[in-house]
Coordinates of C-alpha atoms in Angstrom, one line a residue:
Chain H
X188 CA -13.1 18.4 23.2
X189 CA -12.7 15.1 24.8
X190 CA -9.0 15.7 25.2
X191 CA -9.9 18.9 27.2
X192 CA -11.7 16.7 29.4
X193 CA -8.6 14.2 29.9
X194 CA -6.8 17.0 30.6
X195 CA -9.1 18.9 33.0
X196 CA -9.1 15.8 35.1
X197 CA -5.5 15.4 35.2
X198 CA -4.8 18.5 36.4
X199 CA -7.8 18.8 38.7
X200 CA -6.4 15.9 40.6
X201 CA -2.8 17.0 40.5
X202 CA -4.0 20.9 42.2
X203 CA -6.0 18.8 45.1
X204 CA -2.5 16.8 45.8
X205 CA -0.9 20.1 45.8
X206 CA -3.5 21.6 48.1
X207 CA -3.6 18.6 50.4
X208 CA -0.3 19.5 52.8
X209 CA 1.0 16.3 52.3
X210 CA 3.9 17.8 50.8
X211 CA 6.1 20.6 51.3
X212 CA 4.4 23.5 48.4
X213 CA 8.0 24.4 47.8
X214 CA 8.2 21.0 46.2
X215 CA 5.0 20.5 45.0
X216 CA 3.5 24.2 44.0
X217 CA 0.0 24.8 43.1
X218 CA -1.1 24.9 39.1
X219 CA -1.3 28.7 40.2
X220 CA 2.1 28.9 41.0
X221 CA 3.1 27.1 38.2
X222 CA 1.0 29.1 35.9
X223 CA 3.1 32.5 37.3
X224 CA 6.3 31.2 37.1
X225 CA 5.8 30.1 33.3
X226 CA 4.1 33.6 32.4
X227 CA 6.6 35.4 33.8
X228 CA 9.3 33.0 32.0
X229 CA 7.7 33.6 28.8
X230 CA 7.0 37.0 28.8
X231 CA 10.6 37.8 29.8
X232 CA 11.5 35.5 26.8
X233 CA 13.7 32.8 28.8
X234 CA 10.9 30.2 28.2
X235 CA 10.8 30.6 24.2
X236 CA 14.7 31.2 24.1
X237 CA 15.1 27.5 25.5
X238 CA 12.2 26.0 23.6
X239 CA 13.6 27.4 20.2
X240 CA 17.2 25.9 21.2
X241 CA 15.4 22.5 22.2
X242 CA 13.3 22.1 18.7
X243 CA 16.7 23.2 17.0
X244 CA 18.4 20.2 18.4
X245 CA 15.4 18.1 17.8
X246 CA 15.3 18.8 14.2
X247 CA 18.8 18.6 13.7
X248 CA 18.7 15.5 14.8
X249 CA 15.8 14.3 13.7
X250 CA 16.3 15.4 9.9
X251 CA 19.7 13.5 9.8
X252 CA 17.4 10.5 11.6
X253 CA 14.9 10.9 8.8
X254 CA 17.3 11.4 5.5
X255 CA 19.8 8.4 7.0
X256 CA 16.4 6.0 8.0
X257 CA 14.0 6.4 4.2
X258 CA 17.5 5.7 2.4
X259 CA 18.8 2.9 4.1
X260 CA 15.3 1.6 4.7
X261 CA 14.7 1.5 1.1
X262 CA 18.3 0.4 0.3
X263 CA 17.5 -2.4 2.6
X264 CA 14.4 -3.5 1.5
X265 CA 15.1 -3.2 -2.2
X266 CA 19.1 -4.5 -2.0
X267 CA 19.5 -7.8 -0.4
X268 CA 23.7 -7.1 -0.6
X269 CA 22.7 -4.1 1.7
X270 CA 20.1 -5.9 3.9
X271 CA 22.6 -8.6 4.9
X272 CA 25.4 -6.4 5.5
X273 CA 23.1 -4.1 7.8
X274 CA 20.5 -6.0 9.7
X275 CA 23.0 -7.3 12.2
X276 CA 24.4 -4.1 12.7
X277 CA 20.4 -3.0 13.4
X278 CA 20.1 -5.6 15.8
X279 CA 23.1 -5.0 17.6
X280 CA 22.6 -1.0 17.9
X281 CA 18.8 -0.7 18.6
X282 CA 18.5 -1.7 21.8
X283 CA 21.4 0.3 23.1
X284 CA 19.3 3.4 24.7
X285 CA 20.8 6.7 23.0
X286 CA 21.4 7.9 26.3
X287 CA 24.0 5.4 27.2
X288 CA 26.1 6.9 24.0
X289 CA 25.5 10.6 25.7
X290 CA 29.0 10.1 28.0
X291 CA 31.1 8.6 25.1
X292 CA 29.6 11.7 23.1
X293 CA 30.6 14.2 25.0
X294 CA 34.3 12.9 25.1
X295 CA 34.5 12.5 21.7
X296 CA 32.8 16.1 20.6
X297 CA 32.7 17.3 23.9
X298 CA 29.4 19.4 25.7
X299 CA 27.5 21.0 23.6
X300 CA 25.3 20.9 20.6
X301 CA 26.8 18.2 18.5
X302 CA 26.9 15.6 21.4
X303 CA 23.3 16.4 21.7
X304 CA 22.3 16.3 18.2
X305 CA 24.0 13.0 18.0
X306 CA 21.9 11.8 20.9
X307 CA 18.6 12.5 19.4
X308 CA 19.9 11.5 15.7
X309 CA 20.5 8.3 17.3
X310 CA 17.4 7.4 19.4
X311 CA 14.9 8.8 16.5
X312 CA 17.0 7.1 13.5
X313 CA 16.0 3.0 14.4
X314 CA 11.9 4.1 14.6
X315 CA 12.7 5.5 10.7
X316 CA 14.4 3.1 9.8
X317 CA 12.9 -0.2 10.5
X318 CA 9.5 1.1 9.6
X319 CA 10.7 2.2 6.2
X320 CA 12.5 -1.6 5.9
X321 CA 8.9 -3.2 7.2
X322 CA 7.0 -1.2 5.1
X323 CA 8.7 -2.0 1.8
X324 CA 8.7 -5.4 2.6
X325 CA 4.8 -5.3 3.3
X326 CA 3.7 -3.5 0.0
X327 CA 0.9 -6.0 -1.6
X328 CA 2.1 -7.6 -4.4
X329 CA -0.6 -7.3 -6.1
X330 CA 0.2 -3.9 -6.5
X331 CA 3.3 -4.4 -8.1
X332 CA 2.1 -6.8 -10.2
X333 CA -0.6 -4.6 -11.8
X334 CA 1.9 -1.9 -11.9
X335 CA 4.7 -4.0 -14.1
X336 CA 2.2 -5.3 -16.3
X337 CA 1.2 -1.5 -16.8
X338 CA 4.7 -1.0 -17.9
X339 CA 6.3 0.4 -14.9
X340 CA 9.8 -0.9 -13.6
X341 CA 12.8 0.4 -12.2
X342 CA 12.9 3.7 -10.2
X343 CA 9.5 4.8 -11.4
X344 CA 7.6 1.0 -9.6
X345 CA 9.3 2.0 -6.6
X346 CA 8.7 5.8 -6.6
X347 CA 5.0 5.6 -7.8
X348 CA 3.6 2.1 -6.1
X349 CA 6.3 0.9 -3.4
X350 CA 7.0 4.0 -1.7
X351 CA 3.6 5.1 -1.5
X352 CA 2.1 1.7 -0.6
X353 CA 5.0 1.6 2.7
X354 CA 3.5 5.2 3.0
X355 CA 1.8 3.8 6.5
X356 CA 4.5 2.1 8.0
X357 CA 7.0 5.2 6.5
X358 CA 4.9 7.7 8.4
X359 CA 4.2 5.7 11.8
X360 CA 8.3 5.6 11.6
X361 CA 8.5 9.1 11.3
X362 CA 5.9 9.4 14.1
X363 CA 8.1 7.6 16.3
X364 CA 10.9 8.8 15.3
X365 CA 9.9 12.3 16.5
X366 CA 8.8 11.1 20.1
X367 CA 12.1 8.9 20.6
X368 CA 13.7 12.6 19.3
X369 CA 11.5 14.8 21.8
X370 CA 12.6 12.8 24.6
X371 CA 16.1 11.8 24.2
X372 CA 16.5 15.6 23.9
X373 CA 15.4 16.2 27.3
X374 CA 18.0 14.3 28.9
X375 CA 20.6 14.7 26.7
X376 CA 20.3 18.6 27.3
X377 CA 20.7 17.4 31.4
X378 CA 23.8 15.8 30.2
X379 CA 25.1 17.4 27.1
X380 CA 24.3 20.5 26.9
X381 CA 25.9 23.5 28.4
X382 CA 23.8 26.5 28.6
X383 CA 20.5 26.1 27.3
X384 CA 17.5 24.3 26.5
X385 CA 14.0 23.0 28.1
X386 CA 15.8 20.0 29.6
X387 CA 18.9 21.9 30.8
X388 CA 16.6 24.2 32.2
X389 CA 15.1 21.1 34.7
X390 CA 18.7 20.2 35.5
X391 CA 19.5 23.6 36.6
X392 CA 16.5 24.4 38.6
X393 CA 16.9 21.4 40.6
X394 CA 20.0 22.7 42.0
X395 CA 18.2 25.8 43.2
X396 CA 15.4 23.6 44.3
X397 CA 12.9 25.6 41.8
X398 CA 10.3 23.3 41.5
X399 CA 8.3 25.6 40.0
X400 CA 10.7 26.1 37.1
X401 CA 11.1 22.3 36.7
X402 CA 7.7 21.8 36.2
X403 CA 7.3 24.8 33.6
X404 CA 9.7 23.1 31.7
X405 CA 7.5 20.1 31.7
X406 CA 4.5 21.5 30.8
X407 CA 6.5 22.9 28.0
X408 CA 8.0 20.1 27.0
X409 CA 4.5 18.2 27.4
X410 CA 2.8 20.8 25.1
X411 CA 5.2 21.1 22.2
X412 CA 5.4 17.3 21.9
X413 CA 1.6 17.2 22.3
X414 CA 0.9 20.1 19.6
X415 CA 3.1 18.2 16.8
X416 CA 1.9 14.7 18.0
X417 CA -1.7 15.6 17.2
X418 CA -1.5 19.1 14.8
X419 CA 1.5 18.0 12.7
X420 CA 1.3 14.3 12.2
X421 CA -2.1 14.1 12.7
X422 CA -2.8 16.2 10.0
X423 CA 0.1 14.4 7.8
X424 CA -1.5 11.2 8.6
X425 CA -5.5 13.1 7.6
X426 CA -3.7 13.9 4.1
X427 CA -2.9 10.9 3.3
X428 CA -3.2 7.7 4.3
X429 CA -6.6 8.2 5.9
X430 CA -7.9 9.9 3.2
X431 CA -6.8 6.7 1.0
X432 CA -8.5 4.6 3.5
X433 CA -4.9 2.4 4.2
X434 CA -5.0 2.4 7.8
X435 CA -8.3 3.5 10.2
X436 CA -8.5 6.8 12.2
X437 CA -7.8 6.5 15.7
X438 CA -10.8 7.3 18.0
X439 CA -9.9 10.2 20.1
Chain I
X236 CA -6.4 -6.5 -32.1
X237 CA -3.9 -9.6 -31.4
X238 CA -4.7 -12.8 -31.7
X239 CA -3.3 -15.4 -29.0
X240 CA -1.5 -18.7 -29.6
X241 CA -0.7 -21.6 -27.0
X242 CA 1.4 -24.3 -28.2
X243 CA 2.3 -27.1 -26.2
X244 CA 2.6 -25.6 -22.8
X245 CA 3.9 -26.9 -19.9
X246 CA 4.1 -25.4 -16.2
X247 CA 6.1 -28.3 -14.1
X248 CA 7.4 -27.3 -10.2
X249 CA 10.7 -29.8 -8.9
X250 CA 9.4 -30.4 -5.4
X251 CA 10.9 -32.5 -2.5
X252 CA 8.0 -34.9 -3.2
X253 CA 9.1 -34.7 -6.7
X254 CA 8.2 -33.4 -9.8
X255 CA 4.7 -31.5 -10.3
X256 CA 2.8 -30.4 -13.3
X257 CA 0.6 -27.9 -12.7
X258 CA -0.6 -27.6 -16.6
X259 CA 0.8 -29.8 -18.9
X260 CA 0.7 -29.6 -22.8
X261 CA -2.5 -27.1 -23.0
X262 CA -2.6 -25.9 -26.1
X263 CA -5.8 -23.4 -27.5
X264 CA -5.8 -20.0 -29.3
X265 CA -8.2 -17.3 -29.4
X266 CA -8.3 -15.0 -32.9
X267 CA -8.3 -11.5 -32.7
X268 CA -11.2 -9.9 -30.9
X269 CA -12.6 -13.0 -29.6
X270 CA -13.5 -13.9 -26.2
X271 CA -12.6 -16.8 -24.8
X272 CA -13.1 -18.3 -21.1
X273 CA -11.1 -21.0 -19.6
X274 CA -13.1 -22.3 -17.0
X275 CA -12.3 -25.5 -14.8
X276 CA -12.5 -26.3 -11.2
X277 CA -9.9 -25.2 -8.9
X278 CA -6.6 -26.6 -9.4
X279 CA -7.2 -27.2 -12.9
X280 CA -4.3 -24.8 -13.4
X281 CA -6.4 -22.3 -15.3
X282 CA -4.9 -19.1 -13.5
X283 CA -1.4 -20.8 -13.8
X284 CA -1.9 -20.8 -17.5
X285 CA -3.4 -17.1 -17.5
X286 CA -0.2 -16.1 -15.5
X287 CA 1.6 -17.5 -18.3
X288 CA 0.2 -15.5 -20.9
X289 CA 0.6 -12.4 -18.9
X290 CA 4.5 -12.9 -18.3
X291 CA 3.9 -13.2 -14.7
X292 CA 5.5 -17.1 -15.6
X293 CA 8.0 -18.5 -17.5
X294 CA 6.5 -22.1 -19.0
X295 CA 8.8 -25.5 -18.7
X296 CA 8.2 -25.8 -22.2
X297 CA 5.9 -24.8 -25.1
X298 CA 5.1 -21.6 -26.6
X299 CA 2.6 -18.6 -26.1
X300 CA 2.3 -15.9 -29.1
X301 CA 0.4 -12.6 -29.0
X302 CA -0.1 -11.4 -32.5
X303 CA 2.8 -13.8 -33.7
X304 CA 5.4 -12.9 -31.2
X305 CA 6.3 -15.0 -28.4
X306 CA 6.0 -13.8 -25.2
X307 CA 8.6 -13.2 -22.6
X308 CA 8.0 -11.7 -19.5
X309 CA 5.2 -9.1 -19.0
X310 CA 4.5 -6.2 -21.5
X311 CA 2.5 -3.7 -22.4
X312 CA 0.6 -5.4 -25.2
X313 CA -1.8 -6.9 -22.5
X314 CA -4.0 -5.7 -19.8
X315 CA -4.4 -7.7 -16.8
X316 CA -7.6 -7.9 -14.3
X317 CA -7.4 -9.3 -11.1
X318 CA -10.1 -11.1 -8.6
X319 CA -9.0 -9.0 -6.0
X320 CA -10.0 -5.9 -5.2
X321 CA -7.0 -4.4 -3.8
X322 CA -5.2 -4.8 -7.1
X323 CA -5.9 -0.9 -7.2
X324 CA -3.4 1.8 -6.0
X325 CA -5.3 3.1 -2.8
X326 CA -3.3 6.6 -2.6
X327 CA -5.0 7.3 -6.2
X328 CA -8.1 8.5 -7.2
X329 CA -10.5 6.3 -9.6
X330 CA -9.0 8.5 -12.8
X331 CA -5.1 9.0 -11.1
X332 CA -5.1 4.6 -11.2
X333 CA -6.6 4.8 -15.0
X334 CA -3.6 7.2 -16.1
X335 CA -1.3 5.1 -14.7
X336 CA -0.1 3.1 -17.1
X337 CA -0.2 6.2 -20.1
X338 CA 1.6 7.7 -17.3
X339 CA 4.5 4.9 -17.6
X340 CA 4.5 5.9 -21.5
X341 CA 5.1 9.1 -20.3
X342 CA 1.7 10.5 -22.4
X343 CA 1.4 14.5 -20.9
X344 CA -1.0 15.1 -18.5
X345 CA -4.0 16.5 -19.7
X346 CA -4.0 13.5 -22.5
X347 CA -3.4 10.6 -20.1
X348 CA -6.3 12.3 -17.8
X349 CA -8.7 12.9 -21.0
X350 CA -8.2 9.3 -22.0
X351 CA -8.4 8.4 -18.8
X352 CA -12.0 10.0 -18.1
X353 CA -13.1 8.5 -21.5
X354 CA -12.4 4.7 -20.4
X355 CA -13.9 5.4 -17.1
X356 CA -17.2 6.6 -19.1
X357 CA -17.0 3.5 -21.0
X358 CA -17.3 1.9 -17.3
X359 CA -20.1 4.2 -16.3
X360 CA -17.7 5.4 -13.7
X361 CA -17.0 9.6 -15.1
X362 CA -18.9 10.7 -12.1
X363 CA -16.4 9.0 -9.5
X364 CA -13.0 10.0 -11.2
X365 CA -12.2 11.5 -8.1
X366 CA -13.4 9.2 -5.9
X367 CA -10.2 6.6 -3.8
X368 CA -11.2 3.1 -4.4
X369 CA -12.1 2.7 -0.4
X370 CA -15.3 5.1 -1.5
X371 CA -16.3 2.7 -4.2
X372 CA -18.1 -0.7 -4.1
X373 CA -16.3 -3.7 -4.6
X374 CA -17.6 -3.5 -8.3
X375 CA -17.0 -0.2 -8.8
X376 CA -13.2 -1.2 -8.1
X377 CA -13.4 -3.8 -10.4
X378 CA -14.9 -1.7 -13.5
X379 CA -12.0 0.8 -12.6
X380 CA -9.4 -1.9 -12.8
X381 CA -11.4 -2.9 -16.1
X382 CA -10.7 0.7 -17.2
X383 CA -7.3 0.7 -15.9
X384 CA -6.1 -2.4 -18.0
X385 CA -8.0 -0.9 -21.2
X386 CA -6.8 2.6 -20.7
X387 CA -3.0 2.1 -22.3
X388 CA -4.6 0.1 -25.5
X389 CA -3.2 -3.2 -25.2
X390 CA -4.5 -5.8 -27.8
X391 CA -5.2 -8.4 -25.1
X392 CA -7.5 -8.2 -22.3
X393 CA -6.4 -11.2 -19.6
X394 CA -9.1 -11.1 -16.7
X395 CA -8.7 -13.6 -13.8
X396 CA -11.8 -14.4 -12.5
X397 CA -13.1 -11.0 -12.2
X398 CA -16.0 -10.8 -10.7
X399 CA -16.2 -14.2 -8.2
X400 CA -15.9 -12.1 -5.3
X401 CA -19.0 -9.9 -6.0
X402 CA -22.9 -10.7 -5.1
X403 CA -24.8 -12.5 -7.7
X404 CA -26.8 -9.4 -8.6
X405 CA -23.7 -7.7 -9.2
X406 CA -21.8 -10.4 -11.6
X407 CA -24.6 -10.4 -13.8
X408 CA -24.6 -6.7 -14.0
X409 CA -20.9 -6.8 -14.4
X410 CA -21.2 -9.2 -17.1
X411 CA -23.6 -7.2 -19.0
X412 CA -21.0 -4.2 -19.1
X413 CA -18.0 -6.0 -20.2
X414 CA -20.3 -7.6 -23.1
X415 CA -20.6 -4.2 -23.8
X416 CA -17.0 -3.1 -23.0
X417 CA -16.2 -6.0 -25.6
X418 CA -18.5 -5.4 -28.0
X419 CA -16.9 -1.2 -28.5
X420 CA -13.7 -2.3 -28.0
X421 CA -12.7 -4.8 -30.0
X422 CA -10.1 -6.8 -27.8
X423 CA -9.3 -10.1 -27.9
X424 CA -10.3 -11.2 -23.7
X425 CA -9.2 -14.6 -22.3
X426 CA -11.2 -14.8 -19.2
X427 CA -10.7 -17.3 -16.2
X428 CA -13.6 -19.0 -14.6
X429 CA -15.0 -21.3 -12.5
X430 CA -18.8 -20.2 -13.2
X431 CA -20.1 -22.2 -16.5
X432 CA -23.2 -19.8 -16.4
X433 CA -20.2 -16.8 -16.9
X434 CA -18.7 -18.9 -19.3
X435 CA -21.7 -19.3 -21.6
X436 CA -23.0 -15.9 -21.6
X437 CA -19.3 -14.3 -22.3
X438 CA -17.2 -16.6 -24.3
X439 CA -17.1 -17.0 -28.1
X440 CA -15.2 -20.0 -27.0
X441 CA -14.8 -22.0 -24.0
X442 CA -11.9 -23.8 -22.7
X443 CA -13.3 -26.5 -20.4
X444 CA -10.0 -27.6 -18.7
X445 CA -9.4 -31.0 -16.0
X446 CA -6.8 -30.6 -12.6
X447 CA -3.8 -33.2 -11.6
X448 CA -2.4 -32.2 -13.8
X449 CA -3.8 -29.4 -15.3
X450 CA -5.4 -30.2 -19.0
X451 CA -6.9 -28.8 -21.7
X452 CA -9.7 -31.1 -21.7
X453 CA -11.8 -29.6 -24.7
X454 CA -12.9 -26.5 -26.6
X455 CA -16.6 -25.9 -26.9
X456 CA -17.8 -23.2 -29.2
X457 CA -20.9 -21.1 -28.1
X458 CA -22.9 -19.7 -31.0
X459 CA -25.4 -17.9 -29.7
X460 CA -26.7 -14.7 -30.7
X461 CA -25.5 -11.2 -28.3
X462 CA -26.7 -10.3 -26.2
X463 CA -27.6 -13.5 -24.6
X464 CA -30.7 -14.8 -22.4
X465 CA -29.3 -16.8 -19.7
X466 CA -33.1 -18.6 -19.3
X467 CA -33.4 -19.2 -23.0
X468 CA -33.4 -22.7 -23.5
X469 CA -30.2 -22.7 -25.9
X470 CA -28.2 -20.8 -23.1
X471 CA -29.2 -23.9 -20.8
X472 CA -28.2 -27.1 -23.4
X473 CA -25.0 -25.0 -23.3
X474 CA -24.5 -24.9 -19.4
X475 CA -25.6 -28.7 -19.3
X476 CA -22.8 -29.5 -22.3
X477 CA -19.9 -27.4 -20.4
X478 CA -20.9 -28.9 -16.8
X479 CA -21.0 -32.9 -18.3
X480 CA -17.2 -32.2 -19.8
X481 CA -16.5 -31.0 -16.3
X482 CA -18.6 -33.8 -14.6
X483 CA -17.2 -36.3 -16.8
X484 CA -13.6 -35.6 -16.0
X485 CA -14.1 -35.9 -12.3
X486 CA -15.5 -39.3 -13.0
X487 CA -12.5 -40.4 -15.1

């Protein structure tokens, strides 16, 4: 209810800009306007026909991010052979922006989806992966000490007490890991991709000078990352480590 | 139940100021199905010691039997309670952390659950089985890591200061159940403490132990009849007795 409200207000003030004359409405149409153009993009099917290719890419990417980020993580936290070898390598790659990648990409695989998948593989796997790493790293040890003297060791201590006690940090990686995904899609579909997609679909309407189709896109793009930011990892986060009281529920 | 032997034992750290003992040469026992608390002030080495006998450390020298054979490392033939409350698994439910360790010896479900339930009545806790440890009090969580250490049947029952973190009113009530817990059970419990009142109103014996380094410094038997009055006036020559061997070794 309250994020009605946020919302509301938002786009209350962004009609009255619209409505002002201070820009040309070409540029900046009305919520009307964009409302139309969207309608008519989704009932002719365009709309869903580049969403579905976007969240394709995404989740490509994304589940290559997430399988490639736990197992490392893990093998890093647990393997201190593997944690020397790779935390340089960590350093070195994070802070390049998966976007810089996107022309060396396309050379190498060309334009299309693979470049694209890459992209987002890369800009969600680092989020997965250090969090998984932390997160091992900050189970209590007091946990795994009441657990060994219970008899448990090997796979089973880390399957039954570590994994689950890094369950936090594992799924605020995974959180991340889907935003840095959402929007390195966007503009790797500007650069990468050839045909379709929510973030081609910006690219190509700026040529035309569609502003209205630009800004469909957006509110596309906005709502998807907005529906699995609060519906699907909200919920993940309701079933489990809020209901075992190990982190506190954010207030809104 | 097993009966526990210290021989000699000797916990010594090589730091850059040199060589530190942090218990040297404490040797007591405690027979089967006795109860005996080691209490001291802190840095008597009294949790050092108790980490000992739980495998958690390897003594410079010295021995430590349970039921004749001498320990190395931790094992199943000893439960362990901890001060803290966070020593329980907070992505389990009250009965899921019970079953855990039958669970290690891979006991089938609906056994490890029904043995489970039955320690948890022998807690007072059946009603909560479902409950995650952030919905219980601090000594609920305690009397379901009491359950939890009793649930997989080892012959030794090693409790590190327990109950020190809970409200008076609490302790005593706490105190009063593991009498109990002790009394249907059978197992031999070497308790840590820094409360003499605790000490007298558990303990078949008391190990009254002196700091840098740590020392056995005597053994006091209590024979008083169970369950005890702690305003009786036998109960209080008791206290006094305990608190001048402590006193006494401050002076010396």
């Amino acid at each position: 209810m309250r994020a009605l409200v946020s919302l509301a207000l938002a786009a209350i003030l962004y009609e009255l800009v619209a409505r002002s004359g201070w820009f040309a409405p070409a540029l900046v149409p009305t919520l009307p306007a964009i409302a139309g153009t969207l309608w008519s993009m989704l009932l002719d099917g365009t709309m869903e026909a580049h969403a579905l290719n976007t969240l394709a890419r995404v989740f490509a990417g994304l589940a290559l991010a997430v399988v490639m980020g736990l197992v490392l993580g893990l093998l890093m936290a647990r393997y201190r052979a593997v944690e020397r070898f790779f935390s340089p390598l960590v350093s070195a790659l994070m802070p390049i922006p998966s976007l810089a990648w996107a022309p060396v990409f396309i050379l190498w695989f060309g334009l299309g989806n693979i470049a694209t998948v890459l992209i987002v593989f890369y800009a969600a796997s680092f989020p997965m992966l250090v969090n998984t790493w932390s997160g091992v790293r900050a189970v209590n040890p007091l946990w795994v000490r009441a657990a060994r003297a219970m008899g448990a060791s090997g796979p089973r201590l880390f399957w039954k007490v570590v994994v689950p006690g890094a369950s936090p940090f594992i799924i605020t990686g995974l959180r991340l890991a889907f935003q840095r995904a959402w929007i390195a899609v966007v503009g790797a579909e500007m650069l990468a991709a050839s045909a379709y997609g929510l973030g081609w679909v910006i690219f190509d309407a700026k040529e035309f000078l569609n502003a209205d189709i630009m800004l469909s896109s957006l509110v596309v793009i906005g709502a998807i990352g907005y529906v699995f930011e609060r519906l699907v990892f909200g919920s993940l986060e309701r079933a489990t480590v809020l209901r075992w009281g190990m982190v506190r529920g954010a207030r809104a | 139940m097993k009966p526990v032997d210290v021989r000699h034992v000797t916990l010594a750290y090589d730091t850059p100021d040199g060589r530190i003992e942090a218990v040297r040469g404490a040797s007591f026992s405690a027979a089967s199905s006795e109860f005996v608390c080691i209490v001291g002030p802190s840095g008597c080495g009294k949790t050092t010691l108790l980490n000992m006998i739980a495998g958690f450390l390897t003594p410079s020298s010295g021995e430590i039997l349970i039921g004749g054979a001498p320990v190395s490392g931790q094992g199943t033939d000893r439960g362990i309670v901890f001060q803290d409350f966070a020593q329980l698994f907070p992505w389990r439910t009250a009965l899921e952390n019970v079953a855990f360790g039958l669970e290690m010896k891979d006991v089938a479900k609906p056994e490890r659950y029904r043995i489970a339930l039955e320690q948890l009545r022998l807690v007072r806790l059946e009603k909560f089985a479902g409950a995650y440890p952030h919905h219980l009090s601090g000594g609920m969580q305690q009397r379901v890591a009491i359950a939890r250490a009793l649930a997989y049947n080892p012959g030794v029952l090693l409790m590190d200061e327990p109950f020190a973190a809970l409200d008076a009113m609490t302790r005593e009530e706490m105190q009063r159940l593991l009498a109990e817990v002790w009394r249907e059970t059978k197992k031999t419990i070497i308790y840590v403490t820094h409360n003499v009142a605790e000490a007298v109103y558990l303990a078949d014996r008391v190990v009254v132990m002196s700091p840098h380094p740590g020392t056995v410094r005597k053994i006091v038997s209590i024979r008083l009849p169970r369950p005890r009055d702690a305003l009786s006036v036998e109960f209080l020559e008791h206290q006094k007795e305990l608190l001048a061997h402590l006193t006494r070794q401050e002076e010396a």
